[in-house]
Each structure stands twice: as C-alpha cells, then as structure tokens.
C-alpha cells in the first residue's frame, strides 16, 4: 500500500457519514463537559455512557475483528473515525480495555475468557486499569516484584503497583506478576486479570500537581485470583506485551489529541486580546503557531506512513518509538504555547473540576484548563515508555548502535 496524504472521495464521504452520526449520538451534556473540563481524564460516567452509545452503533471497538464486534474498517477509516471523535470533543476510549486487554484476549485468551470479558469492554460496562509499573520497576519492568504464587486452582498475589491510572474507579486490573521467582525475567512474568473488588486489595489515590488524583498505588495482600484469569500461558507476559507494541503502533502518537489542541490554540489566538487586537495578529505569536502547525502536519504524515505500512528498512517497532517520541514532545510544545499565549491568565481557576460556562468575553471557555493540560503533558515523556528509553530503543533498532 502506498502512502496517501490526501483522502479520496470515498474517504471524504466516509468522514461525512461518521461526523453526522457522531453529532447525532454524542449527548450534548457530555460534549459540553468535555469542552469545559480542566483535566485530561474523562468522567467515568460520561465515558461509560458514550461507549454504550457507540456500542449501539457498533463502533465502540473499531479495530477488533468483526466477529468480536469490530467494524471491519480499513486502518485509514479508523484514523478518520478517531479524528472525528476528537474533533467533536467526544470522551476517549477506555484504552486499556479496548486497545490492550481486548486484542490480547482475542489473540491469546481462551474462548471462555473472550465470552466473559469482551462484551462488557465493548459496552463500557467494565473499565480496566493497567498494572505494570511498581515502586522501583518502571523502565526496567523486568525487575518487577509483585508475586503470584500458584496454590491449587488460584494464584495468591502479593506486592504493589504504582502510577496505576484510574485504578480507584476501574473494575479490573490487567496486571503483570511474577509466577516464577527463580526463572529468567522473560519467562517468569505472567498476565493476570484481577477484579479490583477482590478482598486484600487496597487502592490509594495519589494527588497530582495539576489538581487531579487520577493516579493510584495498588496494594495486594494475599489476593486470591482464580487460575481462569491467567491470560494465555504462564510466563507469557513479555510476548503479549511485545505483541501489543507491534499491534498498536500509532496509539502513542496522540495525533488526534494534538490536532484538537492545535484547534484550541488557534481559537485562543483569535479570542485573547493583546493591546486591543487578537493576539494572533502579532507576528511573534503567528510565527510560533505556524511552526507548531507544520510540526503537527509532519507528525500526522508520519502516522499515515505507519498506517500505510510504507516499506521501511527498520523493524516495525521503530516506527512506534518515533511516533511516541515526537507525539509526546509535540504535546508539550502545543500546551506550552497555550500557556505562553495566556501568560498569567493561564492560572485562572486552576484546580476545580469543571467550570460553569463563561459569559465574560475576556474569559472565554477555551481559556479554561490550559495550565492543567500543560502540566499533564509534562508526563507524556514519562508514561508509556520514557523519552530516554524510546531513544535508547531507536539507537538500537534504527541506528544499530
Ligand atoms: C501520568 C502517568 C500515568 C501512568 N499510568 C500508568 C498506568 O496506568 N499503569 C502503569 O503500569 N504505569 C503507569 N505509569 C508509570 C510509567 O509507565 C512509568 O512512570 C514509566 O515507565 C517510568 O518509570 P519510573 O517512573 O519508574 O521511572 P524510572 O524508570 O526510574 O526512570 C527515571 C528516569 O531515568 C530514565 N532512565 C531509566 N532507565 C534508563 C536507561 N536505561 N537509559 C536512559 N535513561 C533511563 C528515565 O527515562 C527517566 O527519565 C504512568 C506514569 C505517569 C507519569
């Protein structure tokens, strides 16, 4: 498949159809809250309602095989769909469920697991968190110490996970644990699905600098997990994690989120006044915006290259690392530009969850939440594989160093 940077007539029609349907099914109150939230994360109740609405349309897990409720769309159609979701300010997917647990269960799970776990992921009824990182084991996941000891028909889990996004409100944890404490790390780590309501689990929220407390530490104290909740083979944890990396190469590009923030930055530039004129009329700001926009277009084209399977001399995971590095850096550029545009005004109302609609022309809704988002964007070079680790990987994979 050759790379296409322009969409053809069929794709334009597809975009129109998707846009019209999203407009129809996205509840106005959810869209309004999304626009005015100060934070990155969506209210869980809104996310569940939105996933249920998408599921009704058959669109809640577009990338899954059709037999499991997927759409059968091409990668480019899925790209257009997500682009439209973000442009409409719809809530995000529950990524761990739809982009991680689902694909792994479809590829490696048992029929019983697929039957039990896939439908509630599709409908948003069950929401998942990811339990990989531990105190002392982040980049170096091989050193993780949470243990799952087999006793008859169950595992007994002890240890702790940290930075677990959304664990305080999630239903299930997709968790890596050591099932063999003697063996090599690559064969001793297994994937368990853990019901977060199981006795022995304590979830503690961690307060963040941006006013949220979305991250958590999860403690396991003799937690019993039925063996039926082991994913695939015991000791197969690494190969499933690698499968995901090759499978979901463009998710960490954050391209749609970034495009939405670019649109917001333009809106800010038009609405914020400087010496009585829209600030964007000032050459300094229009120059900075133009540079950011050019970088974002280049990033979008890189995503399309990966989606088009453009022939490359590098292994496919190198593409994922490039998108992660650029995507996280651009997140910081664009949110930093918003804060710079607003100056001290960026700090206004920092801290509360949602603000009432503003009827003050000097404080349009688009001003809200900018500092919170810029702070959250600082974390994008840490989570999902830190910038330095991605660069190490690229040095090895792409440059052979
Ligand atoms: C907002 C946010 C959400 C998160 N959500 C989740 C989640 O839902 N589930 C989950 O499991 N985890 C989550 N994480 C954790 C995240 O995956 C880890 O923070 C990340 O892997 C880095 O690990 P660490 O924090 O232990 O830092 P460390 O691994 O200790 O790294 C510290 C610093 O040293 C650098 N470094 C480490 N090793 C090397 C090396 N070999 N070469 C060069 N530099 C190196 C790193 O790049 C980093 O700058 C989240 C983190 C954040 C910030």
CSV table of C-alpha atoms and ligand atoms in Angstrom, one decimal:
chain,number,residue,atom,x,y,z
A,1,UNK,CA,0.0,0.0,0.0
A,2,UNK,CA,1.4,3.4,-0.9
A,3,UNK,CA,1.2,6.3,1.5
A,4,UNK,CA,-1.7,8.7,1.0
A,5,UNK,CA,-1.5,12.2,2.5
A,6,UNK,CA,-4.8,13.2,0.9
A,7,UNK,CA,-8.1,11.5,1.3
A,8,UNK,CA,-10.0,10.4,-1.7
A,9,UNK,CA,-13.7,10.9,-2.5
A,10,UNK,CA,-14.8,7.7,-0.7
A,11,UNK,CA,-12.9,8.6,2.4
A,12,UNK,CA,-14.3,12.1,2.3
A,13,UNK,CA,-17.8,10.6,2.2
A,14,UNK,CA,-16.9,8.2,5.0
A,15,UNK,CA,-15.8,11.2,7.1
A,16,UNK,CA,-19.1,13.0,6.4
A,17,UNK,CA,-21.1,9.9,7.4
A,18,UNK,CA,-19.1,9.5,10.6
A,19,UNK,CA,-19.3,13.1,11.5
A,20,UNK,CA,-23.1,13.2,11.0
A,21,UNK,CA,-23.6,10.1,13.1
A,22,UNK,CA,-21.3,11.3,16.0
A,23,UNK,CA,-23.2,14.6,16.0
A,24,UNK,CA,-26.4,12.6,16.3
A,25,UNK,CA,-25.4,10.2,19.1
A,26,UNK,CA,-23.0,12.2,21.2
A,27,UNK,CA,-25.1,13.6,24.1
A,28,UNK,CA,-24.8,17.4,24.3
A,29,UNK,CA,-24.2,17.4,28.1
A,30,UNK,CA,-21.2,15.1,27.7
A,31,UNK,CA,-19.8,17.2,24.9
A,32,UNK,CA,-20.2,20.3,26.9
A,33,UNK,CA,-18.4,18.8,29.9
A,34,UNK,CA,-15.6,17.6,27.7
A,35,UNK,CA,-15.1,21.1,26.4
A,36,UNK,CA,-15.0,22.7,29.8
A,37,UNK,CA,-13.0,20.2,31.8
A,38,UNK,CA,-9.8,21.4,33.3
A,39,UNK,CA,-8.2,18.0,33.1
A,40,UNK,CA,-7.2,15.3,30.6
A,41,UNK,CA,-9.2,12.5,32.0
A,42,UNK,CA,-12.9,12.0,31.2
A,43,UNK,CA,-15.6,11.5,33.9
A,44,UNK,CA,-16.1,7.8,34.1
A,45,UNK,CA,-19.9,8.0,34.0
A,46,UNK,CA,-19.6,10.1,30.7
A,47,UNK,CA,-17.2,7.6,29.3
A,48,UNK,CA,-19.4,4.6,30.1
A,49,UNK,CA,-22.5,6.4,28.6
A,50,UNK,CA,-20.5,7.3,25.4
A,51,UNK,CA,-19.1,3.8,25.0
A,52,UNK,CA,-22.7,2.4,25.4
A,53,UNK,CA,-23.9,4.8,22.7
A,54,UNK,CA,-21.0,3.8,20.4
A,55,UNK,CA,-21.7,0.2,21.0
A,56,UNK,CA,-25.3,0.7,20.0
A,57,UNK,CA,-23.9,1.9,16.7
A,58,UNK,CA,-21.3,-1.0,16.5
A,59,UNK,CA,-18.4,1.5,16.7
A,60,UNK,CA,-17.0,1.1,20.3
A,61,UNK,CA,-14.1,-1.2,19.3
A,62,UNK,CA,-13.4,-0.4,15.7
A,63,UNK,CA,-10.1,-2.3,15.4
A,64,UNK,CA,-11.4,-5.6,16.7
A,65,UNK,CA,-12.3,-8.4,14.3
A,66,UNK,CA,-15.9,-8.2,13.1
A,67,UNK,CA,-16.8,-11.5,14.9
A,68,UNK,CA,-16.0,-9.8,18.2
A,69,UNK,CA,-17.9,-6.6,17.5
A,70,UNK,CA,-15.3,-4.7,15.4
A,71,UNK,CA,-16.2,-2.7,12.3
A,72,UNK,CA,-14.1,-4.2,9.5
A,73,UNK,CA,-12.9,-0.7,8.6
A,74,UNK,CA,-9.5,-0.1,7.0
A,75,UNK,CA,-6.7,1.5,9.1
A,76,UNK,CA,-7.4,4.7,7.2
A,77,UNK,CA,-11.1,4.6,8.0
A,78,UNK,CA,-10.3,4.0,11.7
A,79,UNK,CA,-7.9,7.0,11.5
A,80,UNK,CA,-10.8,9.2,10.1
A,81,UNK,CA,-13.2,7.9,12.8
A,82,UNK,CA,-10.8,8.8,15.7
A,83,UNK,CA,-10.0,12.1,14.1
A,84,UNK,CA,-13.7,12.9,14.1
A,85,UNK,CA,-14.3,11.7,17.7
A,86,UNK,CA,-11.6,14.1,19.0
A,87,UNK,CA,-12.8,17.0,16.8
A,88,UNK,CA,-16.3,16.5,18.2
A,89,UNK,CA,-14.9,16.6,21.8
A,90,UNK,CA,-16.2,13.1,22.5
A,91,UNK,CA,-14.8,11.2,25.5
A,92,UNK,CA,-11.8,8.9,24.9
A,93,UNK,CA,-12.0,5.2,24.7
A,94,UNK,CA,-11.0,3.2,27.8
A,95,UNK,CA,-7.7,2.4,26.1
A,96,UNK,CA,-6.6,-0.4,28.4
A,97,UNK,CA,-9.8,-2.3,27.7
A,98,UNK,CA,-10.2,-1.7,24.0
A,99,UNK,CA,-6.6,-1.4,22.9
A,100,UNK,CA,-4.8,-3.7,25.3
A,101,UNK,CA,-7.0,-6.3,27.0
A,102,UNK,CA,-9.3,-6.9,24.1
A,103,UNK,CA,-6.6,-7.5,21.4
A,104,UNK,CA,-4.6,-9.7,23.8
A,105,UNK,CA,-7.6,-11.9,24.7
A,106,UNK,CA,-8.6,-12.1,21.1
A,107,UNK,CA,-5.1,-13.3,20.2
A,108,UNK,CA,-4.2,-15.4,23.2
A,109,UNK,CA,-7.2,-15.8,25.5
A,110,UNK,CA,-9.5,-18.8,25.9
A,111,UNK,CA,-13.0,-18.9,24.4
A,112,UNK,CA,-14.4,-18.6,27.9
A,113,UNK,CA,-12.4,-15.5,28.6
A,114,UNK,CA,-13.4,-13.9,25.3
A,115,UNK,CA,-17.0,-14.6,26.1
A,116,UNK,CA,-16.8,-13.3,29.6
A,117,UNK,CA,-14.7,-10.2,29.2
A,118,UNK,CA,-15.1,-8.8,25.6
A,119,UNK,CA,-18.8,-7.7,25.7
A,120,UNK,CA,-18.5,-5.5,28.8
A,121,UNK,CA,-15.4,-3.9,27.4
A,122,UNK,CA,-17.3,-3.1,24.2
A,123,UNK,CA,-20.3,-1.6,26.1
A,124,UNK,CA,-18.2,0.3,28.6
A,125,UNK,CA,-19.8,-1.7,31.4
A,126,UNK,CA,-16.4,-2.8,32.7
A,127,UNK,CA,-13.5,-0.4,32.8
A,128,UNK,CA,-9.9,-1.6,33.0
A,129,UNK,CA,-6.7,-0.2,34.5
A,130,UNK,CA,-3.1,-1.2,33.7
A,131,UNK,CA,-1.0,-2.7,36.5
A,132,UNK,CA,2.6,-2.8,35.1
A,133,UNK,CA,4.8,-0.3,37.0
A,134,UNK,CA,5.9,-0.8,40.5
A,135,UNK,CA,7.8,1.2,43.1
A,136,UNK,CA,11.3,0.6,41.8
A,137,UNK,CA,10.2,-1.0,38.5
A,138,UNK,CA,9.2,1.4,35.8
A,139,UNK,CA,11.5,1.5,32.8
A,140,UNK,CA,13.1,-1.7,34.0
A,141,UNK,CA,10.0,-3.8,34.2
A,142,UNK,CA,11.9,-7.0,34.3
A,143,UNK,CA,12.8,-6.2,37.9
A,144,UNK,CA,9.1,-6.2,39.0
A,145,UNK,CA,8.5,-8.0,42.3
A,146,UNK,CA,4.7,-8.5,42.6
A,147,UNK,CA,4.4,-12.2,43.0
A,148,UNK,CA,1.6,-14.6,42.0
A,149,UNK,CA,2.1,-17.9,43.8
A,150,UNK,CA,0.0,-20.8,42.4
A,151,UNK,CA,-2.0,-22.7,45.1
A,152,UNK,CA,-4.4,-25.3,43.6
A,153,UNK,CA,-6.9,-23.5,41.4
A,154,UNK,CA,-5.8,-20.0,42.3
A,155,UNK,CA,-2.9,-17.6,42.5
A,156,UNK,CA,-2.1,-15.8,45.7
A,157,UNK,CA,-0.9,-12.3,44.8
A,158,UNK,CA,1.3,-10.1,47.0
A,159,UNK,CA,3.1,-6.8,46.2
A,160,UNK,CA,2.2,-3.4,44.9
A,161,UNK,CA,1.7,-1.4,41.7
A,162,UNK,CA,2.1,2.3,41.3
A,163,UNK,CA,1.0,5.1,38.9
A,164,UNK,CA,-2.0,3.0,38.0
A,165,UNK,CA,-4.2,5.4,36.1
A,166,UNK,CA,-7.8,5.4,37.1
A,167,UNK,CA,-7.5,2.3,39.4
A,168,UNK,CA,-9.7,3.9,42.0
A,169,UNK,CA,-12.7,3.7,39.7
A,170,UNK,CA,-11.8,0.8,37.4
A,171,UNK,CA,-13.4,-2.6,37.6
A,172,UNK,CA,-10.5,-4.8,36.5
A,173,UNK,CA,-6.7,-4.6,36.5
A,174,UNK,CA,-4.6,-6.0,33.7
A,175,UNK,CA,-1.6,-7.0,35.8
A,176,UNK,CA,1.9,-8.3,35.3
A,177,UNK,CA,3.2,-10.5,38.1
A,178,UNK,CA,6.0,-13.0,38.7
A,179,UNK,CA,4.8,-16.5,38.6
A,180,UNK,CA,8.3,-17.9,38.9
A,181,UNK,CA,10.7,-16.1,41.1
A,182,UNK,CA,13.8,-18.1,40.1
A,183,UNK,CA,13.4,-18.0,36.3
A,184,UNK,CA,14.6,-15.6,33.7
A,185,UNK,CA,12.5,-12.4,33.6
A,186,UNK,CA,11.4,-13.0,30.0
A,187,UNK,CA,9.8,-16.4,31.1
A,188,UNK,CA,8.7,-15.7,34.6
A,189,UNK,CA,6.2,-12.9,34.2
A,190,UNK,CA,2.6,-13.6,33.6
A,191,UNK,CA,-0.5,-11.6,32.8
A,192,UNK,CA,-3.4,-11.8,35.3
A,193,UNK,CA,-6.8,-10.2,35.1
A,194,UNK,CA,-7.7,-9.1,38.7
A,195,UNK,CA,-11.1,-8.0,39.9
A,196,UNK,CA,-10.3,-4.8,41.8
A,197,UNK,CA,-13.1,-5.6,44.3
A,198,UNK,CA,-11.3,-8.7,45.5
A,199,UNK,CA,-10.6,-8.8,49.3
A,200,UNK,CA,-6.9,-7.9,50.1
A,201,UNK,CA,-6.7,-5.1,47.5
A,202,UNK,CA,-6.2,-1.5,48.7
A,203,UNK,CA,-6.2,1.4,46.2
A,204,UNK,CA,-4.7,4.7,47.3
A,205,UNK,CA,-5.1,7.8,45.2
A,206,UNK,CA,-2.0,10.0,44.6
A,207,UNK,CA,-2.6,13.7,44.4
A,208,UNK,CA,-1.1,15.3,41.3
A,209,UNK,CA,0.3,18.8,40.8
A,210,UNK,CA,-2.4,19.6,38.3
A,211,UNK,CA,-5.2,19.2,40.9
A,212,UNK,CA,-6.2,15.7,39.8
A,213,UNK,CA,-5.8,12.5,41.7
A,214,UNK,CA,-6.2,10.1,38.8
A,215,UNK,CA,-3.0,8.1,39.5
A,216,UNK,CA,-3.0,5.4,42.2
A,217,UNK,CA,-1.0,3.0,44.2
A,218,UNK,CA,-2.5,-0.5,44.4
A,219,UNK,CA,-1.5,-2.9,47.2
A,220,UNK,CA,-2.1,-6.7,47.1
A,221,UNK,CA,-2.2,-8.6,50.4
A,222,UNK,CA,-2.8,-12.3,49.8
A,223,UNK,CA,-5.2,-11.6,47.0
A,224,UNK,CA,-6.8,-14.7,45.5
A,225,UNK,CA,-7.1,-14.8,41.7
A,226,UNK,CA,-8.7,-17.8,40.0
A,227,UNK,CA,-6.4,-19.5,37.5
A,228,UNK,CA,-9.1,-19.0,34.8
A,229,UNK,CA,-8.0,-15.3,35.0
A,230,UNK,CA,-4.5,-16.1,33.8
A,231,UNK,CA,-4.1,-14.7,30.2
A,232,UNK,CA,-2.6,-17.3,27.8
A,233,UNK,CA,0.3,-19.2,29.2
A,234,UNK,CA,2.0,-18.9,32.5
A,235,UNK,CA,5.3,-17.0,31.8
A,236,UNK,CA,4.0,-15.5,28.5
A,237,UNK,CA,3.6,-11.9,29.8
A,238,UNK,CA,6.5,-10.4,27.8
A,239,UNK,CA,5.4,-11.9,24.5
A,240,UNK,CA,1.9,-10.5,25.0
A,241,UNK,CA,3.4,-7.0,25.8
A,242,UNK,CA,5.5,-7.2,22.6
A,243,UNK,CA,2.5,-8.3,20.6
A,244,UNK,CA,0.7,-5.2,21.7
A,245,UNK,CA,3.6,-2.9,20.7
A,246,UNK,CA,3.6,-4.4,17.2
A,247,UNK,CA,-0.2,-4.4,17.0
A,248,UNK,CA,-1.0,-0.9,18.2
A,249,UNK,CA,1.8,1.2,16.6
A,250,UNK,CA,0.1,4.5,16.3
A,251,UNK,CA,-1.8,4.9,19.6
A,252,UNK,CA,1.0,6.6,21.4
A,253,UNK,CA,1.3,9.2,18.6
A,254,UNK,CA,-1.5,11.2,20.3
A,255,UNK,CA,-2.1,12.7,16.9
A,256,UNK,CA,-5.9,13.3,17.4
A,257,UNK,CA,-5.4,14.9,20.8
A,258,UNK,CA,-2.7,17.1,19.4
A,259,UNK,CA,-4.8,18.2,16.5
A,260,UNK,CA,-7.6,19.2,18.9
A,261,UNK,CA,-5.2,21.2,21.0
A,262,UNK,CA,-3.9,22.9,17.8
A,263,UNK,CA,-7.5,23.9,17.0
A,264,UNK,CA,-7.9,25.2,20.6
A,265,UNK,CA,-4.7,27.2,20.3
A,266,UNK,CA,-5.9,28.8,17.1
A,267,UNK,CA,-9.2,29.7,18.9
A,268,UNK,CA,-7.2,31.1,21.8
A,269,UNK,CA,-5.1,33.2,19.4
A,270,UNK,CA,-8.3,34.7,17.9
A,271,UNK,CA,-10.0,35.3,21.3
A,272,UNK,CA,-7.3,36.5,23.5
A,273,UNK,CA,-6.7,40.2,23.1
A,274,UNK,CA,-3.4,42.0,23.3
A,275,UNK,CA,-3.4,45.8,23.0
A,276,UNK,CA,-7.0,45.6,21.9
A,277,UNK,CA,-6.2,43.2,19.0
A,278,UNK,CA,-6.4,39.4,18.7
A,279,UNK,CA,-3.0,38.2,19.9
A,280,UNK,CA,-2.5,36.1,16.8
A,281,UNK,CA,-2.2,39.3,14.8
A,282,UNK,CA,1.2,39.7,16.5
A,283,UNK,CA,4.0,38.2,14.2
A,284,UNK,CA,5.8,36.6,17.1
A,285,UNK,CA,2.7,34.5,18.0
A,286,UNK,CA,1.6,33.8,14.5
A,287,UNK,CA,5.2,32.6,13.8
A,288,UNK,CA,5.2,30.2,16.8
A,289,UNK,CA,1.7,28.9,15.9
A,290,UNK,CA,2.8,28.3,12.2
A,291,UNK,CA,5.9,26.3,13.4
A,292,UNK,CA,3.8,24.2,15.7
A,293,UNK,CA,1.2,23.6,13.0
A,294,UNK,CA,3.9,22.5,10.5
A,295,UNK,CA,5.3,20.1,13.0
A,296,UNK,CA,1.9,18.6,13.7
A,297,UNK,CA,1.2,18.1,10.0
A,298,UNK,CA,4.6,16.3,9.6
A,299,UNK,CA,3.6,14.2,12.6
A,300,UNK,CA,0.3,13.3,11.1
A,301,UNK,CA,2.0,12.3,7.9
A,302,UNK,CA,4.3,10.0,9.9
A,303,UNK,CA,1.3,8.3,11.4
A,304,UNK,CA,-0.2,7.9,8.0
A,305,UNK,CA,3.1,6.4,6.8
A,306,UNK,CA,3.0,3.8,9.6
A,307,UNK,CA,-0.7,3.1,8.9
A,308,UNK,CA,0.0,2.6,5.2
A,309,UNK,CA,2.7,0.1,6.0
A,310,UNK,CA,5.2,2.1,4.0
A,311,UNK,CA,8.2,-0.2,3.3
A,312,UNK,CA,10.9,0.6,5.7
A,313,UNK,CA,14.4,-0.9,6.4
A,314,UNK,CA,13.7,-0.6,10.1
A,315,UNK,CA,11.8,-3.0,12.3
A,316,UNK,CA,8.2,-2.1,12.8
A,317,UNK,CA,8.6,-1.2,16.5
A,318,UNK,CA,11.0,1.6,15.5
A,319,UNK,CA,8.0,3.4,13.9
A,320,UNK,CA,6.1,3.2,17.2
A,321,UNK,CA,9.0,4.6,19.1
A,322,UNK,CA,9.4,7.6,16.6
A,323,UNK,CA,5.7,8.4,17.0
A,324,UNK,CA,5.9,8.2,20.8
A,325,UNK,CA,8.9,10.5,20.9
A,326,UNK,CA,7.5,13.1,18.5
A,327,UNK,CA,3.9,12.8,19.8
A,328,UNK,CA,5.0,13.4,23.4
A,329,UNK,CA,7.3,16.3,22.5
A,330,UNK,CA,4.6,18.0,20.4
A,331,UNK,CA,2.1,17.6,23.3
A,332,UNK,CA,4.4,19.7,25.4
A,333,UNK,CA,5.1,22.2,22.6
A,334,UNK,CA,1.4,22.9,21.9
A,335,UNK,CA,0.2,23.1,25.5
A,336,UNK,CA,3.3,25.2,26.4
A,337,UNK,CA,2.3,27.6,23.6
A,338,UNK,CA,-1.2,27.9,25.0
A,339,UNK,CA,0.2,28.8,28.4
A,340,UNK,CA,2.6,31.3,26.9
A,341,UNK,CA,-0.2,32.9,24.9
A,342,UNK,CA,-2.3,33.4,28.1
A,343,UNK,CA,0.5,34.5,30.3
A,344,UNK,CA,-0.6,34.9,33.9
A,345,UNK,CA,-4.2,34.3,32.8
A,346,UNK,CA,-3.4,30.7,32.3
A,347,UNK,CA,-3.5,30.2,36.0
A,348,UNK,CA,-7.1,31.4,36.4
A,349,UNK,CA,-9.5,29.0,38.1
A,350,UNK,CA,-6.8,26.3,38.2
A,351,UNK,CA,-7.8,23.5,40.4
A,352,UNK,CA,-11.6,22.9,40.2
A,353,UNK,CA,-13.0,20.1,38.1
A,354,UNK,CA,-15.5,21.8,35.7
A,355,UNK,CA,-16.3,25.4,35.4
A,356,UNK,CA,-19.7,26.9,34.6
A,357,UNK,CA,-19.9,28.3,31.1
A,358,UNK,CA,-18.3,31.7,30.9
A,359,UNK,CA,-20.3,34.7,29.6
A,360,UNK,CA,-17.4,37.0,30.1
A,361,UNK,CA,-15.8,37.8,26.7
A,362,UNK,CA,-12.4,38.3,28.3
A,363,UNK,CA,-12.6,34.8,29.8
A,364,UNK,CA,-14.0,32.5,27.1
A,365,UNK,CA,-14.4,28.8,27.8
A,366,UNK,CA,-11.4,28.0,25.7
A,367,UNK,CA,-9.1,29.6,28.3
A,368,UNK,CA,-10.1,27.1,31.0
A,369,UNK,CA,-7.8,24.2,31.9
A,370,UNK,CA,-4.8,25.2,29.9
A,371,UNK,CA,-2.3,25.1,32.7
A,372,UNK,CA,-3.6,21.8,33.9
A,373,UNK,CA,-3.2,20.3,30.5
A,374,UNK,CA,0.3,21.7,30.1
A,375,UNK,CA,1.3,20.1,33.3
A,376,UNK,CA,-0.2,16.8,32.4
A,377,UNK,CA,1.6,17.0,29.0
A,378,UNK,CA,4.9,17.0,31.0
A,379,UNK,CA,4.1,13.4,31.9
A,380,UNK,CA,3.8,12.3,28.3
A,381,UNK,CA,7.6,11.9,28.0
A,382,UNK,CA,7.4,9.5,31.0
A,383,UNK,CA,4.4,7.2,30.7
A,384,UNK,CA,4.1,4.5,28.1
A,385,UNK,CA,7.9,4.2,27.9
A,386,UNK,CA,10.0,7.3,28.8
A,387,UNK,CA,11.7,9.5,26.2
A,388,UNK,CA,15.1,8.3,27.1
A,389,UNK,CA,14.1,4.6,26.9
A,390,UNK,CA,12.5,5.3,23.5
A,391,UNK,CA,15.6,7.0,22.3
A,392,UNK,CA,17.7,4.0,23.5
A,393,UNK,CA,15.4,1.7,21.6
A,394,UNK,CA,15.7,3.8,18.4
A,395,UNK,CA,19.5,3.9,18.7
A,396,UNK,CA,19.5,0.1,18.8
A,397,UNK,CA,16.7,-0.7,16.3
A,398,UNK,CA,17.2,2.1,13.8
A,399,UNK,CA,20.8,3.0,14.1
A,400,UNK,CA,22.3,-0.3,15.1
A,401,UNK,CA,24.2,1.3,18.0
B,1,LIG,C1,0.7,10.2,34.1
B,1,LIG,C2,1.2,8.8,34.2
B,1,LIG,C3,0.4,7.7,34.1
B,1,LIG,C4,0.8,6.4,34.2
B,1,LIG,N1,0.0,5.4,34.1
B,1,LIG,C5,0.4,4.1,34.3
B,1,LIG,C6,-0.5,3.0,34.3
B,1,LIG,O1,-1.8,3.2,34.1
B,1,LIG,N2,-0.1,1.8,34.5
B,1,LIG,C7,1.3,1.6,34.8
B,1,LIG,O2,1.6,0.4,34.9
B,1,LIG,N3,2.2,2.6,34.8
B,1,LIG,C8,1.8,3.9,34.6
B,1,LIG,N4,2.7,4.9,34.6
B,1,LIG,C9,4.1,4.6,35.0
B,1,LIG,C10,5.0,4.8,33.9
B,1,LIG,O3,4.9,3.7,33.0
B,1,LIG,C11,6.4,4.9,34.5
B,1,LIG,O4,6.5,6.1,35.2
B,1,LIG,C12,7.5,4.9,33.4
B,1,LIG,O5,7.6,3.6,32.8
B,1,LIG,C13,8.9,5.3,34.0
B,1,LIG,O6,9.2,4.5,35.1
B,1,LIG,P1,9.6,5.2,36.5
B,1,LIG,O7,8.6,6.2,36.8
B,1,LIG,O8,9.8,4.1,37.5
B,1,LIG,O9,11.0,5.9,36.2
B,1,LIG,P2,12.4,5.2,36.0
B,1,LIG,O10,12.3,4.0,35.2
B,1,LIG,O11,13.0,5.1,37.4
B,1,LIG,O12,13.2,6.4,35.2
B,1,LIG,C14,13.6,7.6,35.8
B,1,LIG,C15,14.3,8.4,34.8
B,1,LIG,O13,15.5,7.6,34.3
B,1,LIG,C16,15.5,7.4,32.9
B,1,LIG,N5,16.0,6.1,32.6
B,1,LIG,C17,15.7,4.9,33.2
B,1,LIG,N6,16.4,3.9,32.7
B,1,LIG,C18,17.2,4.4,31.7
B,1,LIG,C19,18.1,3.9,30.8
B,1,LIG,N7,18.3,2.6,30.8
B,1,LIG,N8,18.7,4.7,29.9
B,1,LIG,C20,18.5,6.1,30.0
B,1,LIG,N9,17.6,6.6,30.8
B,1,LIG,C21,17.0,5.8,31.7
B,1,LIG,C22,14.1,7.5,32.5
B,1,LIG,O14,13.9,7.9,31.2
B,1,LIG,C23,13.5,8.6,33.5
B,1,LIG,O15,13.8,9.9,33.0
B,1,LIG,C24,2.2,6.2,34.5
B,1,LIG,C25,3.1,7.3,34.6
B,1,LIG,C26,2.6,8.6,34.5
B,1,LIG,C27,3.6,9.7,34.7
